[in-house]
JSON list of C-alpha atoms in Angstrom, two decimals:
[
{"chain": "A", "resi": 1, "resn": "MET", "atom": "CA", "xyz": [-25.25, 6.21, 54.72]},
{"chain": "A", "resi": 2, "resn": "THR", "atom": "CA", "xyz": [-23.13, 4.26, 52.34]},
{"chain": "A", "resi": 3, "resn": "MET", "atom": "CA", "xyz": [-24.21, 3.83, 48.75]},
{"chain": "A", "resi": 4, "resn": "THR", "atom": "CA", "xyz": [-22.86, 1.05, 46.57]},
{"chain": "A", "resi": 5, "resn": "THR", "atom": "CA", "xyz": [-22.85, 1.47, 42.81]},
{"chain": "A", "resi": 6, "resn": "GLU", "atom": "CA", "xyz": [-22.59, -1.59, 40.67]},
{"chain": "A", "resi": 7, "resn": "VAL", "atom": "CA", "xyz": [-21.07, -1.26, 37.23]},
{"chain": "A", "resi": 8, "resn": "HIS", "atom": "CA", "xyz": [-21.84, -3.89, 34.66]},
{"chain": "A", "resi": 9, "resn": "LEU", "atom": "CA", "xyz": [-19.50, -4.02, 31.69]},
{"chain": "A", "resi": 10, "resn": "HIS", "atom": "CA", "xyz": [-21.00, -5.22, 28.46]},
{"chain": "A", "resi": 11, "resn": "HIS", "atom": "CA", "xyz": [-18.75, -7.12, 26.08]},
{"chain": "A", "resi": 12, "resn": "ASP", "atom": "CA", "xyz": [-19.80, -7.97, 22.56]},
{"chain": "A", "resi": 13, "resn": "ASP", "atom": "CA", "xyz": [-19.29, -11.53, 21.49]},
{"chain": "A", "resi": 14, "resn": "PRO", "atom": "CA", "xyz": [-16.25, -12.23, 19.26]},
{"chain": "A", "resi": 15, "resn": "ASP", "atom": "CA", "xyz": [-18.40, -12.76, 16.16]},
{"chain": "A", "resi": 16, "resn": "THR", "atom": "CA", "xyz": [-19.98, -9.32, 16.54]},
{"chain": "A", "resi": 17, "resn": "VAL", "atom": "CA", "xyz": [-16.60, -7.66, 17.06]},
{"chain": "A", "resi": 18, "resn": "GLY", "atom": "CA", "xyz": [-15.16, -9.52, 14.09]},
{"chain": "A", "resi": 19, "resn": "SER", "atom": "CA", "xyz": [-18.06, -8.52, 11.85]},
{"chain": "A", "resi": 20, "resn": "ARG", "atom": "CA", "xyz": [-17.69, -4.87, 12.86]},
{"chain": "A", "resi": 21, "resn": "GLU", "atom": "CA", "xyz": [-13.96, -4.84, 12.24]},
{"chain": "A", "resi": 22, "resn": "ARG", "atom": "CA", "xyz": [-14.33, -6.61, 8.89]},
{"chain": "A", "resi": 23, "resn": "PHE", "atom": "CA", "xyz": [-16.77, -3.92, 7.85]},
{"chain": "A", "resi": 24, "resn": "GLY", "atom": "CA", "xyz": [-14.31, -1.23, 8.94]},
{"chain": "A", "resi": 25, "resn": "VAL", "atom": "CA", "xyz": [-11.48, -2.78, 6.95]},
{"chain": "A", "resi": 26, "resn": "ALA", "atom": "CA", "xyz": [-13.76, -3.09, 3.92]},
{"chain": "A", "resi": 27, "resn": "LEU", "atom": "CA", "xyz": [-14.57, 0.63, 4.16]},
{"chain": "A", "resi": 28, "resn": "LEU", "atom": "CA", "xyz": [-10.86, 1.46, 4.45]},
{"chain": "A", "resi": 29, "resn": "ILE", "atom": "CA", "xyz": [-10.03, -0.57, 1.35]},
{"chain": "A", "resi": 30, "resn": "VAL", "atom": "CA", "xyz": [-12.92, 0.91, -0.65]},
{"chain": "A", "resi": 31, "resn": "ALA", "atom": "CA", "xyz": [-11.86, 4.44, 0.30]},
{"chain": "A", "resi": 32, "resn": "ASP", "atom": "CA", "xyz": [-8.27, 3.68, -0.64]},
{"chain": "A", "resi": 33, "resn": "ILE", "atom": "CA", "xyz": [-9.36, 2.19, -3.96]},
{"chain": "A", "resi": 34, "resn": "ALA", "atom": "CA", "xyz": [-11.10, 5.48, -4.75]},
{"chain": "A", "resi": 35, "resn": "PHE", "atom": "CA", "xyz": [-7.95, 7.39, -3.77]},
{"chain": "A", "resi": 36, "resn": "VAL", "atom": "CA", "xyz": [-5.64, 5.25, -5.92]},
{"chain": "A", "resi": 37, "resn": "PHE", "atom": "CA", "xyz": [-8.11, 5.41, -8.83]},
{"chain": "A", "resi": 38, "resn": "SER", "atom": "CA", "xyz": [-8.01, 9.21, -8.65]},
{"chain": "A", "resi": 39, "resn": "LEU", "atom": "CA", "xyz": [-4.20, 9.13, -8.87]},
{"chain": "A", "resi": 40, "resn": "VAL", "atom": "CA", "xyz": [-4.29, 6.72, -11.82]},
{"chain": "A", "resi": 41, "resn": "PHE", "atom": "CA", "xyz": [-6.90, 8.85, -13.58]},
{"chain": "A", "resi": 42, "resn": "THR", "atom": "CA", "xyz": [-4.85, 12.01, -13.01]},
{"chain": "A", "resi": 43, "resn": "TYR", "atom": "CA", "xyz": [-1.70, 10.37, -14.40]},
{"chain": "A", "resi": 44, "resn": "THR", "atom": "CA", "xyz": [-3.43, 9.14, -17.56]},
{"chain": "A", "resi": 45, "resn": "TYR", "atom": "CA", "xyz": [-5.38, 12.38, -18.04]},
{"chain": "A", "resi": 46, "resn": "LEU", "atom": "CA", "xyz": [-2.31, 14.61, -17.79]},
{"chain": "A", "resi": 47, "resn": "ARG", "atom": "CA", "xyz": [-0.37, 12.24, -20.05]},
{"chain": "A", "resi": 48, "resn": "PHE", "atom": "CA", "xyz": [-2.98, 12.51, -22.81]},
{"chain": "A", "resi": 49, "resn": "LEU", "atom": "CA", "xyz": [-3.55, 16.25, -22.29]},
{"chain": "A", "resi": 50, "resn": "ASN", "atom": "CA", "xyz": [0.14, 17.24, -22.47]},
{"chain": "A", "resi": 51, "resn": "THR", "atom": "CA", "xyz": [-0.64, 20.95, -22.24]},
{"chain": "A", "resi": 52, "resn": "ASP", "atom": "CA", "xyz": [2.21, 23.06, -23.66]},
{"chain": "A", "resi": 53, "resn": "GLY", "atom": "CA", "xyz": [4.32, 19.90, -23.81]},
{"chain": "A", "resi": 54, "resn": "ALA", "atom": "CA", "xyz": [4.56, 19.98, -20.02]},
{"chain": "A", "resi": 55, "resn": "TRP", "atom": "CA", "xyz": [4.07, 16.23, -19.51]},
{"chain": "A", "resi": 56, "resn": "MET", "atom": "CA", "xyz": [7.74, 15.49, -20.12]},
{"chain": "A", "resi": 57, "resn": "PRO", "atom": "CA", "xyz": [9.69, 18.64, -21.00]},
{"chain": "A", "resi": 58, "resn": "GLU", "atom": "CA", "xyz": [12.67, 18.24, -23.27]},
{"chain": "A", "resi": 59, "resn": "GLY", "atom": "CA", "xyz": [15.62, 16.63, -21.52]},
{"chain": "A", "resi": 60, "resn": "MET", "atom": "CA", "xyz": [13.60, 14.98, -18.76]},
{"chain": "A", "resi": 61, "resn": "VAL", "atom": "CA", "xyz": [14.65, 11.43, -17.89]},
{"chain": "A", "resi": 62, "resn": "ALA", "atom": "CA", "xyz": [11.86, 8.96, -17.12]},
{"chain": "A", "resi": 63, "resn": "ALA", "atom": "CA", "xyz": [12.03, 6.90, -13.94]},
{"chain": "A", "resi": 64, "resn": "ALA", "atom": "CA", "xyz": [13.74, 3.52, -14.30]},
{"chain": "A", "resi": 65, "resn": "PRO", "atom": "CA", "xyz": [11.05, 0.81, -14.17]},
{"chain": "A", "resi": 66, "resn": "GLY", "atom": "CA", "xyz": [13.46, -1.67, -12.61]},
{"chain": "A", "resi": 67, "resn": "GLU", "atom": "CA", "xyz": [13.28, 0.04, -9.22]},
{"chain": "A", "resi": 68, "resn": "THR", "atom": "CA", "xyz": [9.49, 0.05, -9.35]},
{"chain": "A", "resi": 69, "resn": "TRP", "atom": "CA", "xyz": [9.41, -3.69, -9.91]},
{"chain": "A", "resi": 70, "resn": "LEU", "atom": "CA", "xyz": [11.92, -4.36, -7.15]},
{"chain": "A", "resi": 71, "resn": "VAL", "atom": "CA", "xyz": [9.50, -2.70, -4.74]},
{"chain": "A", "resi": 72, "resn": "THR", "atom": "CA", "xyz": [6.52, -4.51, -6.23]},
{"chain": "A", "resi": 73, "resn": "GLY", "atom": "CA", "xyz": [8.35, -7.85, -6.19]},
{"chain": "A", "resi": 74, "resn": "ALA", "atom": "CA", "xyz": [9.06, -7.51, -2.47]},
{"chain": "A", "resi": 75, "resn": "MET", "atom": "CA", "xyz": [5.37, -6.72, -1.91]},
{"chain": "A", "resi": 76, "resn": "ILE", "atom": "CA", "xyz": [4.22, -9.74, -3.92]},
{"chain": "A", "resi": 77, "resn": "LEU", "atom": "CA", "xyz": [6.55, -11.99, -1.95]},
{"chain": "A", "resi": 78, "resn": "GLY", "atom": "CA", "xyz": [5.35, -10.51, 1.33]},
{"chain": "A", "resi": 79, "resn": "LEU", "atom": "CA", "xyz": [1.72, -11.08, 0.34]},
{"chain": "A", "resi": 80, "resn": "VAL", "atom": "CA", "xyz": [2.38, -14.72, -0.56]},
{"chain": "A", "resi": 81, "resn": "VAL", "atom": "CA", "xyz": [4.24, -15.38, 2.70]},
{"chain": "A", "resi": 82, "resn": "PHE", "atom": "CA", "xyz": [1.61, -13.69, 4.87]},
{"chain": "A", "resi": 83, "resn": "ALA", "atom": "CA", "xyz": [-1.32, -15.34, 3.07]},
{"chain": "A", "resi": 84, "resn": "LEU", "atom": "CA", "xyz": [0.25, -18.78, 3.41]},
{"chain": "A", "resi": 85, "resn": "GLY", "atom": "CA", "xyz": [0.87, -18.09, 7.09]},
{"chain": "A", "resi": 86, "resn": "ALA", "atom": "CA", "xyz": [-2.77, -17.08, 7.59]},
{"chain": "A", "resi": 87, "resn": "ARG", "atom": "CA", "xyz": [-3.84, -20.30, 5.89]},
{"chain": "A", "resi": 88, "resn": "ASP", "atom": "CA", "xyz": [-1.60, -22.29, 8.23]},
{"chain": "A", "resi": 89, "resn": "LEU", "atom": "CA", "xyz": [-3.14, -20.48, 11.19]},
{"chain": "A", "resi": 90, "resn": "LYS", "atom": "CA", "xyz": [-6.62, -21.48, 10.03]},
{"chain": "A", "resi": 91, "resn": "ALA", "atom": "CA", "xyz": [-5.38, -25.07, 10.01]},
{"chain": "A", "resi": 92, "resn": "GLY", "atom": "CA", "xyz": [-4.24, -24.67, 13.63]},
{"chain": "A", "resi": 93, "resn": "LYS", "atom": "CA", "xyz": [-0.54, -24.22, 12.89]},
{"chain": "A", "resi": 94, "resn": "GLN", "atom": "CA", "xyz": [0.11, -21.09, 14.94]},
{"chain": "A", "resi": 95, "resn": "PRO", "atom": "CA", "xyz": [3.95, -21.33, 14.96]},
{"chain": "A", "resi": 96, "resn": "LYS", "atom": "CA", "xyz": [4.01, -21.28, 11.16]},
{"chain": "A", "resi": 97, "resn": "PHE", "atom": "CA", "xyz": [1.89, -18.14, 11.10]},
{"chain": "A", "resi": 98, "resn": "ARG", "atom": "CA", "xyz": [4.19, -16.49, 13.63]},
{"chain": "A", "resi": 99, "resn": "ARG", "atom": "CA", "xyz": [7.23, -17.13, 11.42]},
{"chain": "A", "resi": 100, "resn": "ALA", "atom": "CA", "xyz": [5.36, -16.03, 8.30]},
{"chain": "A", "resi": 101, "resn": "ALA", "atom": "CA", "xyz": [4.25, -12.78, 9.94]},
{"chain": "A", "resi": 102, "resn": "TRP", "atom": "CA", "xyz": [7.81, -11.85, 10.92]},
{"chain": "A", "resi": 103, "resn": "ILE", "atom": "CA", "xyz": [9.11, -12.68, 7.44]},
{"chain": "A", "resi": 104, "resn": "ALA", "atom": "CA", "xyz": [6.33, -10.62, 5.84]},
{"chain": "A", "resi": 105, "resn": "LEU", "atom": "CA", "xyz": [7.18, -7.74, 8.19]},
{"chain": "A", "resi": 106, "resn": "VAL", "atom": "CA", "xyz": [10.81, -7.80, 7.04]},
{"chain": "A", "resi": 107, "resn": "LEU", "atom": "CA", "xyz": [9.70, -7.86, 3.40]},
{"chain": "A", "resi": 108, "resn": "SER", "atom": "CA", "xyz": [7.36, -4.91, 3.93]},
{"chain": "A", "resi": 109, "resn": "ILE", "atom": "CA", "xyz": [10.20, -2.91, 5.50]},
{"chain": "A", "resi": 110, "resn": "ILE", "atom": "CA", "xyz": [12.53, -3.86, 2.64]},
{"chain": "A", "resi": 111, "resn": "ALA", "atom": "CA", "xyz": [9.89, -2.71, 0.15]},
{"chain": "A", "resi": 112, "resn": "LEU", "atom": "CA", "xyz": [9.46, 0.57, 2.05]},
{"chain": "A", "resi": 113, "resn": "VAL", "atom": "CA", "xyz": [13.21, 1.23, 2.07]},
{"chain": "A", "resi": 114, "resn": "LEU", "atom": "CA", "xyz": [13.40, 0.46, -1.65]},
{"chain": "A", "resi": 115, "resn": "GLN", "atom": "CA", "xyz": [10.47, 2.79, -2.31]},
{"chain": "A", "resi": 116, "resn": "ILE", "atom": "CA", "xyz": [12.09, 5.65, -0.42]},
{"chain": "A", "resi": 117, "resn": "GLN", "atom": "CA", "xyz": [15.36, 4.97, -2.23]},
{"chain": "A", "resi": 118, "resn": "GLN", "atom": "CA", "xyz": [13.57, 5.13, -5.57]},
{"chain": "A", "resi": 119, "resn": "MET", "atom": "CA", "xyz": [12.08, 8.50, -4.66]},
{"chain": "A", "resi": 120, "resn": "ARG", "atom": "CA", "xyz": [15.55, 9.76, -3.80]},
{"chain": "A", "resi": 121, "resn": "ASN", "atom": "CA", "xyz": [16.87, 8.45, -7.12]},
{"chain": "A", "resi": 122, "resn": "PHE", "atom": "CA", "xyz": [14.29, 10.20, -9.29]},
{"chain": "A", "resi": 123, "resn": "ASN", "atom": "CA", "xyz": [16.33, 12.34, -11.68]},
{"chain": "A", "resi": 124, "resn": "PHE", "atom": "CA", "xyz": [13.71, 15.04, -12.14]},
{"chain": "A", "resi": 125, "resn": "SER", "atom": "CA", "xyz": [14.76, 18.61, -12.82]},
{"chain": "A", "resi": 126, "resn": "LEU", "atom": "CA", "xyz": [13.22, 21.50, -10.92]},
{"chain": "A", "resi": 127, "resn": "GLY", "atom": "CA", "xyz": [11.70, 24.64, -12.35]},
{"chain": "A", "resi": 128, "resn": "GLU", "atom": "CA", "xyz": [12.65, 28.21, -11.53]},
{"chain": "A", "resi": 129, "resn": "LYS", "atom": "CA", "xyz": [10.45, 28.28, -8.41]},
{"chain": "A", "resi": 130, "resn": "GLY", "atom": "CA", "xyz": [11.70, 24.96, -7.09]},
{"chain": "A", "resi": 131, "resn": "TYR", "atom": "CA", "xyz": [8.77, 22.90, -8.32]},
{"chain": "A", "resi": 132, "resn": "PHE", "atom": "CA", "xyz": [9.13, 19.79, -10.46]},
{"chain": "A", "resi": 133, "resn": "ALA", "atom": "CA", "xyz": [9.46, 20.66, -14.14]},
{"chain": "A", "resi": 134, "resn": "GLY", "atom": "CA", "xyz": [6.74, 18.62, -15.81]},
{"chain": "A", "resi": 135, "resn": "THR", "atom": "CA", "xyz": [3.55, 16.91, -14.76]},
{"chain": "A", "resi": 136, "resn": "TYR", "atom": "CA", "xyz": [5.10, 13.47, -15.27]},
{"chain": "A", "resi": 137, "resn": "SER", "atom": "CA", "xyz": [7.59, 14.05, -12.48]},
{"chain": "A", "resi": 138, "resn": "SER", "atom": "CA", "xyz": [4.92, 15.41, -10.13]},
{"chain": "A", "resi": 139, "resn": "SER", "atom": "CA", "xyz": [2.66, 12.44, -10.88]},
{"chain": "A", "resi": 140, "resn": "MET", "atom": "CA", "xyz": [5.45, 9.92, -10.33]},
{"chain": "A", "resi": 141, "resn": "MET", "atom": "CA", "xyz": [6.44, 11.46, -7.02]},
{"chain": "A", "resi": 142, "resn": "THR", "atom": "CA", "xyz": [2.81, 11.43, -5.86]},
{"chain": "A", "resi": 143, "resn": "LEU", "atom": "CA", "xyz": [2.32, 7.79, -6.86]},
{"chain": "A", "resi": 144, "resn": "ALA", "atom": "CA", "xyz": [5.56, 6.77, -5.15]},
{"chain": "A", "resi": 145, "resn": "GLY", "atom": "CA", "xyz": [4.58, 8.68, -2.02]},
{"chain": "A", "resi": 146, "resn": "ALA", "atom": "CA", "xyz": [1.19, 6.96, -1.95]},
{"chain": "A", "resi": 147, "resn": "ASN", "atom": "CA", "xyz": [2.86, 3.57, -2.19]},
{"chain": "A", "resi": 148, "resn": "ALA", "atom": "CA", "xyz": [5.27, 4.51, 0.59]},
{"chain": "A", "resi": 149, "resn": "PHE", "atom": "CA", "xyz": [2.23, 5.39, 2.72]},
{"chain": "A", "resi": 150, "resn": "HIS", "atom": "CA", "xyz": [0.68, 2.02, 1.86]},
{"chain": "A", "resi": 151, "resn": "LEU", "atom": "CA", "xyz": [3.87, 0.23, 2.85]},
{"chain": "A", "resi": 152, "resn": "THR", "atom": "CA", "xyz": [4.12, 2.14, 6.13]},
{"chain": "A", "resi": 153, "resn": "LEU", "atom": "CA", "xyz": [0.59, 1.08, 7.09]},
{"chain": "A", "resi": 154, "resn": "THR", "atom": "CA", "xyz": [1.32, -2.48, 5.94]},
{"chain": "A", "resi": 155, "resn": "ALA", "atom": "CA", "xyz": [4.45, -2.67, 8.09]},
{"chain": "A", "resi": 156, "resn": "ILE", "atom": "CA", "xyz": [2.56, -1.37, 11.14]},
{"chain": "A", "resi": 157, "resn": "ILE", "atom": "CA", "xyz": [-0.32, -3.81, 10.62]},
{"chain": "A", "resi": 158, "resn": "THR", "atom": "CA", "xyz": [2.04, -6.74, 10.06]},
{"chain": "A", "resi": 159, "resn": "LEU", "atom": "CA", "xyz": [4.08, -5.81, 13.13]},
{"chain": "A", "resi": 160, "resn": "GLY", "atom": "CA", "xyz": [0.89, -5.95, 15.18]},
{"chain": "A", "resi": 161, "resn": "MET", "atom": "CA", "xyz": [0.04, -9.37, 13.76]},
{"chain": "A", "resi": 162, "resn": "ALA", "atom": "CA", "xyz": [3.55, -10.69, 14.38]},
{"chain": "A", "resi": 163, "resn": "ASN", "atom": "CA", "xyz": [3.64, -9.40, 17.94]},
{"chain": "A", "resi": 164, "resn": "ARG", "atom": "CA", "xyz": [0.22, -10.84, 18.80]},
{"chain": "A", "resi": 165, "resn": "ALA", "atom": "CA", "xyz": [1.31, -14.16, 17.31]},
{"chain": "A", "resi": 166, "resn": "ARG", "atom": "CA", "xyz": [4.44, -14.04, 19.49]},
{"chain": "A", "resi": 167, "resn": "LEU", "atom": "CA", "xyz": [2.22, -13.56, 22.54]},
{"chain": "A", "resi": 168, "resn": "GLY", "atom": "CA", "xyz": [0.07, -16.52, 21.54]},
{"chain": "A", "resi": 169, "resn": "LYS", "atom": "CA", "xyz": [-3.05, -14.48, 20.80]},
{"chain": "A", "resi": 170, "resn": "TYR", "atom": "CA", "xyz": [-3.88, -16.49, 17.70]},
{"chain": "A", "resi": 171, "resn": "ASN", "atom": "CA", "xyz": [-4.13, -19.98, 19.11]},
{"chain": "A", "resi": 172, "resn": "GLU", "atom": "CA", "xyz": [-7.70, -20.30, 17.88]},
{"chain": "A", "resi": 173, "resn": "PRO", "atom": "CA", "xyz": [-7.97, -21.39, 14.24]},
{"chain": "A", "resi": 174, "resn": "THR", "atom": "CA", "xyz": [-10.90, -19.00, 13.82]},
{"chain": "A", "resi": 175, "resn": "SER", "atom": "CA", "xyz": [-8.78, -15.88, 14.42]},
{"chain": "A", "resi": 176, "resn": "TRP", "atom": "CA", "xyz": [-10.08, -13.30, 11.96]},
{"chain": "A", "resi": 177, "resn": "GLN", "atom": "CA", "xyz": [-7.59, -10.45, 12.39]},
{"chain": "A", "resi": 178, "resn": "PRO", "atom": "CA", "xyz": [-4.85, -12.09, 10.27]},
{"chain": "A", "resi": 179, "resn": "ARG", "atom": "CA", "xyz": [-7.46, -12.70, 7.57]},
{"chain": "A", "resi": 180, "resn": "LEU", "atom": "CA", "xyz": [-8.30, -8.99, 7.53]},
{"chain": "A", "resi": 181, "resn": "ALA", "atom": "CA", "xyz": [-4.61, -8.16, 7.31]},
{"chain": "A", "resi": 182, "resn": "THR", "atom": "CA", "xyz": [-4.37, -10.51, 4.32]},
{"chain": "A", "resi": 183, "resn": "TYR", "atom": "CA", "xyz": [-7.09, -8.50, 2.55]},
{"chain": "A", "resi": 184, "resn": "TRP", "atom": "CA", "xyz": [-5.08, -5.32, 3.10]},
{"chain": "A", "resi": 185, "resn": "TRP", "atom": "CA", "xyz": [-1.89, -6.97, 1.86]},
{"chain": "A", "resi": 186, "resn": "LEU", "atom": "CA", "xyz": [-3.75, -8.16, -1.23]},
{"chain": "A", "resi": 187, "resn": "TRP", "atom": "CA", "xyz": [-5.14, -4.73, -2.04]},
{"chain": "A", "resi": 188, "resn": "VAL", "atom": "CA", "xyz": [-1.90, -2.76, -1.65]},
{"chain": "A", "resi": 189, "resn": "THR", "atom": "CA", "xyz": [-0.06, -5.33, -3.75]},
{"chain": "A", "resi": 190, "resn": "ILE", "atom": "CA", "xyz": [-2.67, -5.16, -6.51]},
{"chain": "A", "resi": 191, "resn": "SER", "atom": "CA", "xyz": [-2.47, -1.36, -6.50]},
{"chain": "A", "resi": 192, "resn": "ALA", "atom": "CA", "xyz": [1.33, -1.53, -6.76]},
{"chain": "A", "resi": 193, "resn": "VAL", "atom": "CA", "xyz": [1.11, -3.91, -9.74]},
{"chain": "A", "resi": 194, "resn": "VAL", "atom": "CA", "xyz": [-1.45, -1.68, -11.51]},
{"chain": "A", "resi": 195, "resn": "VAL", "atom": "CA", "xyz": [0.64, 1.45, -10.96]},
{"chain": "A", "resi": 196, "resn": "GLY", "atom": "CA", "xyz": [3.80, -0.42, -11.95]},
{"chain": "A", "resi": 197, "resn": "LEU", "atom": "CA", "xyz": [2.28, -1.54, -15.26]},
{"chain": "A", "resi": 198, "resn": "MET", "atom": "CA", "xyz": [0.97, 1.96, -15.94]},
{"chain": "A", "resi": 199, "resn": "THR", "atom": "CA", "xyz": [4.25, 3.74, -15.23]},
{"chain": "A", "resi": 200, "resn": "THR", "atom": "CA", "xyz": [6.24, 1.15, -17.18]},
{"chain": "A", "resi": 201, "resn": "PHE", "atom": "CA", "xyz": [4.22, 1.07, -20.40]},
{"chain": "A", "resi": 202, "resn": "LEU", "atom": "CA", "xyz": [2.45, 4.46, -20.38]},
{"chain": "A", "resi": 203, "resn": "VAL", "atom": "CA", "xyz": [5.27, 6.98, -20.18]},
{"chain": "A", "resi": 204, "resn": "ALA", "atom": "CA", "xyz": [5.60, 9.18, -23.27]},
{"chain": "A", "resi": 205, "resn": "SER", "atom": "CA", "xyz": [2.50, 11.18, -24.18]},
{"chain": "A", "resi": 206, "resn": "PRO", "atom": "CA", "xyz": [0.74, 10.01, -27.36]},
{"chain": "A", "resi": 207, "resn": "SER", "atom": "CA", "xyz": [-0.54, 13.54, -27.97]},
{"chain": "A", "resi": 208, "resn": "LEU", "atom": "CA", "xyz": [1.12, 16.51, -29.56]},
{"chain": "A", "resi": 209, "resn": "PRO", "atom": "CA", "xyz": [1.53, 19.42, -27.15]},
{"chain": "A", "resi": 210, "resn": "SER", "atom": "CA", "xyz": [-1.76, 21.26, -26.76]},
{"chain": "A", "resi": 211, "resn": "MET", "atom": "CA", "xyz": [-1.82, 24.96, -26.08]},
{"chain": "A", "resi": 212, "resn": "GLY", "atom": "CA", "xyz": [-3.22, 26.04, -22.76]},
{"chain": "A", "resi": 213, "resn": "THR", "atom": "CA", "xyz": [-5.81, 28.76, -22.67]}
]
């Protein structure tokens, strides 16, 4: 006896898939906002606390803000290019989005390289056990590392968008994936600007060294 099994594959409609993925991206951004907020809070808290004068020990050189703004400038430019490309796609101009996505990808990679270079250029002294001497240096390295992580994800996401555009996957003006990528670009750029302003204008501790207990 021969038995035949029929398998029926169920596919959600594009609107349902889009809604689910938009919700997922929203959760990712909210979680990342909480993470970045915790880093910003830690930086400002340690700066005001300045226990035993350990925020910036004597002789420590603060990071040059120019490098921070080079990275941030590349991110702002990438955001503008990608967002304009997504707007062109909505208007049915797929080739313009394809070019914009590749340009934004290059800018995200440039920003990532600049960020790594800045981390290598940090002139922070090390303590006896090989750790950074001072909470300022540790905070700066953590913030820079978080931004490098942001840029790595941004480059991967933008590469996916650019490749799908090359394959003609975004011929429909209602394509929602590039719009989600624009939200991510917007968030990571805002976080870079906030951190850049903080680390440019809030460097030296306003408090006298407090004694730890």
